[in-house]
Coordinates of C-alpha atoms in Angstrom, one line a residue:
M1339 CA 0.0 0.0 0.0
A1340 CA 1.2 3.5 -0.9
Y1341 CA 1.3 6.0 2.0
K1342 CA 2.5 9.5 2.7
L1343 CA 5.5 10.1 4.9
L1344 CA 4.9 12.6 7.6
T1345 CA 8.6 12.6 8.6
P1346 CA 11.5 15.0 8.3
G1347 CA 13.1 13.0 5.5
P1348 CA 13.0 10.6 3.7
L1349 CA 9.7 12.2 2.7
T1350 CA 6.9 12.0 0.2
T1351 CA 8.2 13.0 -3.3
S1352 CA 6.3 14.1 -6.4
D1353 CA 5.6 11.7 -9.2
T1354 CA 7.9 13.6 -11.5
V1355 CA 10.8 13.3 -9.0
K1356 CA 10.2 9.6 -8.9
Q1357 CA 10.0 9.4 -12.7
A1358 CA 13.4 11.2 -13.1
M1359 CA 15.0 8.1 -11.6
M1360 CA 13.8 5.9 -14.5
I1361 CA 16.9 6.8 -16.6
D1362 CA 20.2 5.0 -16.2
H1363 CA 23.3 7.2 -16.5
C1364 CA 27.0 6.6 -16.8
T1365 CA 29.0 8.6 -14.2
W1366 CA 31.6 9.6 -16.9
D1367 CA 29.0 10.8 -19.4
N1368 CA 29.1 14.5 -20.2
D1369 CA 25.3 14.9 -19.9
Y1370 CA 25.5 13.5 -16.4
K1371 CA 28.4 15.7 -15.4
T1372 CA 26.5 18.7 -16.7
I1373 CA 23.6 17.8 -14.4
T1374 CA 26.0 17.7 -11.4
L1375 CA 27.4 21.1 -12.3
D1376 CA 23.9 22.6 -12.6
I1377 CA 23.0 21.2 -9.2
R1378 CA 26.0 22.8 -7.6
K1379 CA 25.1 26.2 -9.3
R1380 CA 21.5 26.0 -8.1
L1381 CA 22.5 25.2 -4.6
L1382 CA 24.8 28.2 -4.4
A1383 CA 21.9 30.4 -5.6
L1384 CA 19.6 29.0 -2.9
A1385 CA 22.3 29.8 -0.3
G1386 CA 22.6 33.4 -1.4
V1387 CA 26.2 33.0 -2.5
D1388 CA 28.1 32.7 -5.8
G1389 CA 31.1 30.7 -6.9
T1390 CA 33.6 33.4 -6.1
D1391 CA 34.0 32.7 -2.4
Y1392 CA 31.9 29.5 -1.9
T1393 CA 31.6 26.1 -3.6
V1394 CA 29.3 23.1 -3.3
V1395 CA 30.7 19.6 -2.7
L1396 CA 28.4 16.7 -3.2
M1397 CA 29.2 13.7 -1.0
Q1398 CA 27.9 10.2 -1.3
G1399 CA 26.0 9.0 1.7
S1400 CA 23.3 10.3 4.1
G1401 CA 23.5 13.7 5.8
S1402 CA 25.6 12.2 8.6
F1403 CA 28.2 11.3 6.1
G1404 CA 28.3 15.0 5.1
V1405 CA 28.6 16.2 8.7
E1406 CA 31.4 13.7 9.4
A1407 CA 33.2 14.7 6.1
V1408 CA 33.3 18.3 7.4
L1409 CA 34.5 17.4 10.9
S1410 CA 37.1 14.9 9.6
S1411 CA 38.3 17.2 6.8
E1412 CA 38.1 20.7 8.2
I1413 CA 39.0 20.4 11.9
G1414 CA 42.7 20.2 12.2
P1415 CA 45.0 19.0 15.0
E1416 CA 45.4 22.5 16.4
D1417 CA 41.7 23.2 16.4
H1418 CA 39.4 23.1 19.3
L1419 CA 35.7 22.6 18.4
L1420 CA 32.8 23.8 20.5
I1421 CA 29.7 21.7 19.8
C1422 CA 26.3 23.2 20.7
S1423 CA 23.9 20.3 21.4
N1424 CA 20.2 20.2 22.1
G1425 CA 19.2 16.9 20.7
A1426 CA 20.3 13.7 19.0
Y1427 CA 22.0 15.3 16.1
G1428 CA 24.2 17.5 18.3
K1429 CA 25.0 14.4 20.2
R1430 CA 25.9 12.7 17.0
M1431 CA 28.5 15.4 16.3
V1432 CA 30.0 14.6 19.7
Q1433 CA 30.2 10.9 18.8
M1434 CA 31.9 11.7 15.5
S1435 CA 34.4 14.0 17.2
E1436 CA 35.2 11.4 19.8
R1437 CA 35.8 8.8 17.1
L1438 CA 38.0 11.2 15.1
G1439 CA 40.1 12.1 18.1
L1440 CA 39.2 15.8 17.8
K1441 CA 39.8 18.3 20.6
Y1442 CA 36.2 19.4 21.5
T1443 CA 34.0 20.9 24.2
V1444 CA 30.3 20.3 24.5
Y1445 CA 27.8 23.0 25.3
E1446 CA 24.6 21.1 25.9
V1447 CA 21.1 22.3 26.8
G1448 CA 17.8 20.4 27.1
D1449 CA 16.0 19.1 24.0
C1450 CA 13.3 21.8 24.3
E1451 CA 15.8 24.6 24.8
I1452 CA 18.0 26.5 22.3
P1453 CA 21.7 27.2 22.6
K1454 CA 22.3 30.8 23.6
A1455 CA 25.0 33.1 22.3
S1456 CA 25.5 34.5 25.8
A1457 CA 26.4 31.1 27.1
I1458 CA 28.7 30.4 24.2
K1459 CA 30.5 33.7 24.9
K1460 CA 31.4 32.5 28.3
Y1461 CA 32.9 29.3 26.9
L1462 CA 35.0 31.4 24.5
E1463 CA 36.2 33.6 27.4
H1464 CA 37.2 30.6 29.5
Q1465 CA 38.7 28.6 26.6
E1466 CA 40.5 31.0 24.4
D1467 CA 41.8 28.2 22.2
I1468 CA 38.4 27.4 20.7
T1469 CA 38.7 27.9 17.0
A1470 CA 35.4 26.5 15.6
I1471 CA 31.7 26.3 16.6
A1472 CA 29.3 23.7 15.3
M1473 CA 25.5 23.5 15.7
V1474 CA 22.3 22.0 14.3
H1475 CA 19.8 24.5 12.9
S1476 CA 16.6 22.4 12.8
E1477 CA 16.8 19.8 15.6
T1478 CA 14.3 17.2 14.5
T1479 CA 14.7 15.3 17.8
S1480 CA 12.0 17.7 19.1
G1481 CA 11.1 19.9 16.2
I1482 CA 12.9 23.0 17.7
L1483 CA 14.4 25.6 15.4
N1484 CA 17.7 27.0 16.8
E1485 CA 18.6 30.6 16.2
L1486 CA 21.6 31.3 14.0
E1487 CA 22.1 35.0 13.9
E1488 CA 23.7 35.9 17.3
I1489 CA 25.8 32.7 17.3
A1490 CA 27.0 33.5 13.7
A1491 CA 27.9 37.0 14.7
L1492 CA 29.8 35.7 17.8
A1493 CA 31.8 33.3 15.6
K1494 CA 32.6 36.0 13.1
E1495 CA 33.6 38.4 15.9
N1496 CA 36.0 35.9 17.3
N1497 CA 37.3 34.6 14.0
Q1498 CA 36.0 31.1 14.6
L1499 CA 35.0 28.6 11.9
F1500 CA 31.2 28.3 11.9
I1501 CA 29.7 25.0 10.9
V1502 CA 25.9 24.5 10.6
D1503 CA 24.1 21.2 10.2
A1504 CA 21.1 22.5 8.2
M1505 CA 20.0 19.0 7.3
S1506 CA 16.3 19.5 7.9
S1507 CA 16.0 23.2 7.2
F1508 CA 17.9 24.1 4.0
G1509 CA 15.5 24.6 1.2
G1510 CA 12.6 25.0 3.5
I1511 CA 13.5 28.3 5.2
T1512 CA 15.7 31.1 4.0
I1513 CA 19.3 30.8 5.2
D1514 CA 21.5 33.7 4.0
V1515 CA 24.9 31.9 4.1
K1516 CA 26.9 34.9 3.0
A1517 CA 25.2 37.3 5.5
L1518 CA 25.7 34.9 8.3
D1519 CA 29.3 34.2 7.2
I1520 CA 28.8 30.4 7.6
D1521 CA 31.9 28.6 6.7
F1522 CA 30.3 25.2 6.2
L1523 CA 26.7 24.3 5.8
I1524 CA 25.6 20.7 5.4
S1525 CA 22.3 19.3 4.1
S1526 CA 21.0 16.3 2.4
S1527 CA 19.2 15.3 -0.8
N1528 CA 16.1 13.9 0.9
K1529 CA 15.0 16.8 3.0
C1530 CA 13.3 20.1 2.2
I1531 CA 14.5 20.2 -1.4
Q1532 CA 12.3 17.0 -1.7
G1533 CA 14.6 14.6 -3.4
V1534 CA 15.4 11.0 -2.4
P1535 CA 18.1 9.6 -0.1
G1536 CA 21.6 9.0 -1.5
F1537 CA 23.9 12.0 -1.0
S1538 CA 24.6 15.0 1.2
F1539 CA 26.0 18.3 0.1
I1540 CA 28.4 20.8 1.7
I1541 CA 28.2 24.5 0.9
G1542 CA 31.6 25.8 2.0
K1543 CA 34.2 28.6 1.7
K1544 CA 36.8 27.8 -0.9
A1545 CA 39.5 29.5 1.1
E1546 CA 38.9 27.3 4.1
I1547 CA 38.8 24.1 2.0
E1548 CA 42.1 25.1 0.4
Q1549 CA 43.7 26.1 3.6
R1550 CA 42.7 22.8 5.3
K1551 CA 43.4 20.5 2.4
D1552 CA 45.8 18.3 4.4
Y1553 CA 43.5 17.6 7.4
A1554 CA 41.3 14.8 5.9
R1555 CA 41.3 11.7 8.0
S1556 CA 39.4 9.7 5.4
L1557 CA 39.9 9.0 1.7
S1558 CA 36.3 8.8 0.7
L1559 CA 35.1 11.7 2.9
D1560 CA 37.9 14.0 1.9
I1561 CA 36.2 17.3 1.0
Y1562 CA 39.2 18.8 -0.7
G1563 CA 39.7 15.8 -2.9
Q1564 CA 36.0 15.7 -3.9
F1565 CA 36.0 19.5 -4.5
K1566 CA 39.1 19.4 -6.8
E1567 CA 37.8 16.6 -8.8
M1568 CA 34.2 17.8 -9.1
D1569 CA 35.3 21.4 -9.9
K1570 CA 37.0 20.2 -13.1
D1571 CA 34.0 19.1 -15.0
G1572 CA 31.4 17.8 -12.6
K1573 CA 32.7 14.3 -12.2
W1574 CA 32.5 12.7 -8.8
R1575 CA 35.7 10.9 -7.5
F1576 CA 34.0 7.6 -6.9
T1577 CA 30.7 6.1 -8.1
S1578 CA 27.9 8.5 -7.4
P1579 CA 24.2 7.6 -6.8
T1580 CA 23.2 8.5 -10.3
H1581 CA 19.4 8.0 -9.9
T1582 CA 19.3 10.0 -6.7
V1583 CA 21.2 12.8 -8.5
L1584 CA 18.7 12.9 -11.3
A1585 CA 15.8 13.0 -8.8
F1586 CA 17.5 15.8 -6.9
H1587 CA 18.0 17.8 -10.1
Q1588 CA 14.3 17.5 -10.9
A1589 CA 13.4 18.4 -7.3
L1590 CA 15.5 21.6 -7.6
I1591 CA 13.6 22.5 -10.8
E1592 CA 10.3 21.9 -8.9
L1593 CA 11.4 24.1 -6.0
E1594 CA 12.0 26.9 -8.5
E1595 CA 8.6 26.3 -10.1
E1596 CA 7.0 26.5 -6.7
G1597 CA 8.4 30.0 -6.2
G1598 CA 11.6 29.2 -4.5
I1599 CA 12.4 28.8 -0.8
K1600 CA 10.0 31.6 0.2
N1601 CA 6.9 29.9 -1.2
R1602 CA 7.9 26.5 0.0
N1603 CA 8.4 27.9 3.5
L1604 CA 4.9 29.4 3.3
R1605 CA 3.5 26.0 2.4
Y1606 CA 5.4 24.3 5.2
L1607 CA 4.2 27.0 7.7
A1608 CA 0.6 26.5 6.6
N1609 CA 0.9 22.8 7.0
N1610 CA 2.5 23.1 10.4
Q1611 CA 0.1 25.7 11.8
L1612 CA -2.9 23.7 10.6
L1613 CA -1.4 20.6 12.2
R1614 CA -0.7 22.2 15.5
T1615 CA -4.1 23.9 15.7
K1616 CA -6.1 20.8 14.8
M1617 CA -4.1 18.5 17.0
S1618 CA -4.7 20.9 19.9
D1619 CA -8.4 20.8 19.2
L1620 CA -8.2 17.0 19.6
G1621 CA -6.5 17.3 22.9
F1622 CA -2.9 16.7 21.9
E1623 CA -0.3 18.9 23.6
M1624 CA 2.9 20.1 21.9
V1625 CA 6.2 19.4 23.5
V1626 CA 8.0 22.5 22.2
K1627 CA 6.5 25.7 23.6
E1628 CA 8.9 28.2 22.1
H1629 CA 11.0 28.1 18.9
Q1630 CA 8.9 25.5 17.2
G1631 CA 10.1 24.9 13.7
P1632 CA 7.9 24.6 10.7
F1633 CA 9.1 21.1 9.7
I1634 CA 8.2 18.5 12.4
T1635 CA 6.2 18.7 15.7
S1636 CA 6.5 16.6 18.8
F1637 CA 3.3 15.8 20.7
Y1638 CA 2.9 14.3 24.2
Y1639 CA 1.0 11.0 24.5
P1640 CA -2.6 12.2 25.5
K1641 CA -3.9 11.5 29.0
S1642 CA -7.5 12.2 28.2
F1643 CA -8.1 8.8 26.5
P1644 CA -6.4 5.4 26.4
F1645 CA -3.4 5.7 24.0
E1646 CA -0.8 3.2 22.8
F1647 CA 1.7 4.4 20.2
D1648 CA 2.1 1.2 18.2
S1649 CA -1.7 0.8 17.6
F1650 CA -1.9 4.5 16.8
Y1651 CA 1.0 4.2 14.3
Y1652 CA -0.5 1.2 12.5
Y1653 CA -4.0 2.7 12.4
L1654 CA -2.6 5.7 10.6
K1655 CA -0.3 3.6 8.3
E1656 CA -3.2 1.4 7.2
R1657 CA -5.0 4.6 6.2
G1658 CA -2.2 6.2 4.3
F1659 CA 0.1 8.1 6.7
V1660 CA 3.4 7.2 8.4
I1661 CA 4.5 9.3 11.4
Y1662 CA 7.6 9.1 13.7
P1663 CA 8.0 7.8 17.2
G1664 CA 9.4 10.2 19.8
K1665 CA 13.1 10.8 20.1
I1666 CA 13.3 12.6 23.4
S1667 CA 14.3 9.8 25.7
E1668 CA 12.7 10.9 28.9
L1669 CA 9.3 11.9 27.4
E1670 CA 6.4 9.9 26.1
C1671 CA 5.8 11.6 22.8
F1672 CA 5.6 11.1 19.0
R1673 CA 6.4 13.3 16.0
I1674 CA 4.5 14.4 12.9
G1675 CA 6.4 16.0 10.0
N1676 CA 4.8 18.2 7.4
I1677 CA 7.4 18.6 4.7
G1678 CA 7.7 17.0 1.3
E1679 CA 4.9 16.7 -1.2
I1680 CA 2.4 17.4 1.6
Y1681 CA -0.4 20.1 1.4
P1682 CA -3.1 21.4 3.8
E1683 CA -5.6 18.9 2.5
D1684 CA -3.3 16.1 3.5
I1685 CA -3.2 17.5 7.0
E1686 CA -6.9 17.8 7.1
E1687 CA -7.2 14.1 6.1
L1688 CA -4.7 13.1 8.7
I1689 CA -6.7 15.0 11.4
R1690 CA -9.9 13.3 10.3
I1691 CA -8.3 9.9 10.7
I1692 CA -6.9 10.8 14.1
A1693 CA -10.3 12.0 15.3
E1694 CA -11.8 8.7 14.1
Y1695 CA -9.1 6.8 16.0
K1696 CA -9.9 8.8 19.2
E1697 CA -13.7 8.2 18.8
M1698 CA -13.0 4.5 18.3
L1699 CA -11.1 4.3 21.6
A1700 CA -13.8 6.2 23.4
A1701 CA -16.6 3.9 22.2

């Protein structure tokens, strides 16, 4: 049975994105390499930068591969990384840094709180050797959207490398990479641009990539190596996920046809606001009270009627929708995403099914 994914990616894609994958391509073919070059050009434009100071490096693997590529290629032996964490994906950066043997410090707050520039400033005052700051923008553990502006300004003021995991936000909300002076932004093919899983991408400063070219601790995750090869004519160093690349290229075209990031954000906001309002009407309480992002929302298990997540999950799935279990370990909650090829009428149908489920339990 076909169903719609109410998740933060992989997500429901358009029929035309799916159809784009029906063509087999050779990685050496000039037509395919031209598509890779066009993807990189389009991503620069979405980030608000050009090819003078920034470049785009496409990297095989999921978003975590892209994050690990940045940490393993751009954080050198003399660097000290400050990791801001308020969820599972900040914690994953910590795990990567530990495995890589990086020098790092963790600034951690609760899953429903956001990292504060004022707290980071104190870390910088007490540990003057900190050279880089890394953080997640949209933390889908809870659905919270972290603020970038003040932390970006602090990094710039102190001449620190600023690394942003924008996995679940890039393409769904405007991020002015140039104005924020972000050194490395990482995202993935299967998130707000609405492609399918298979590769991540890094939007990074050319000067930093060149300056740090000898730091890579991995052959296949070497950002400099991938950049130099890809910059020649669009060829990936090693076998690329050709069908995923074609789907992503089509998804970029469809993002432009929708009216760009601004209009896509408006659709996501409409979906999210409708979801939150209607779920509240049904007696479901949101976990995140402030800084709720427009991509995925966490809800507490209801107390007003008998509720068991597995039966709820399968009830929805049998009727065409798949949601996410909760990821906040100490809370009983679940998550509903509203990105991808999802529209307000889909949210209305979901709410109708949930109301039906609630009535069934009450009978």
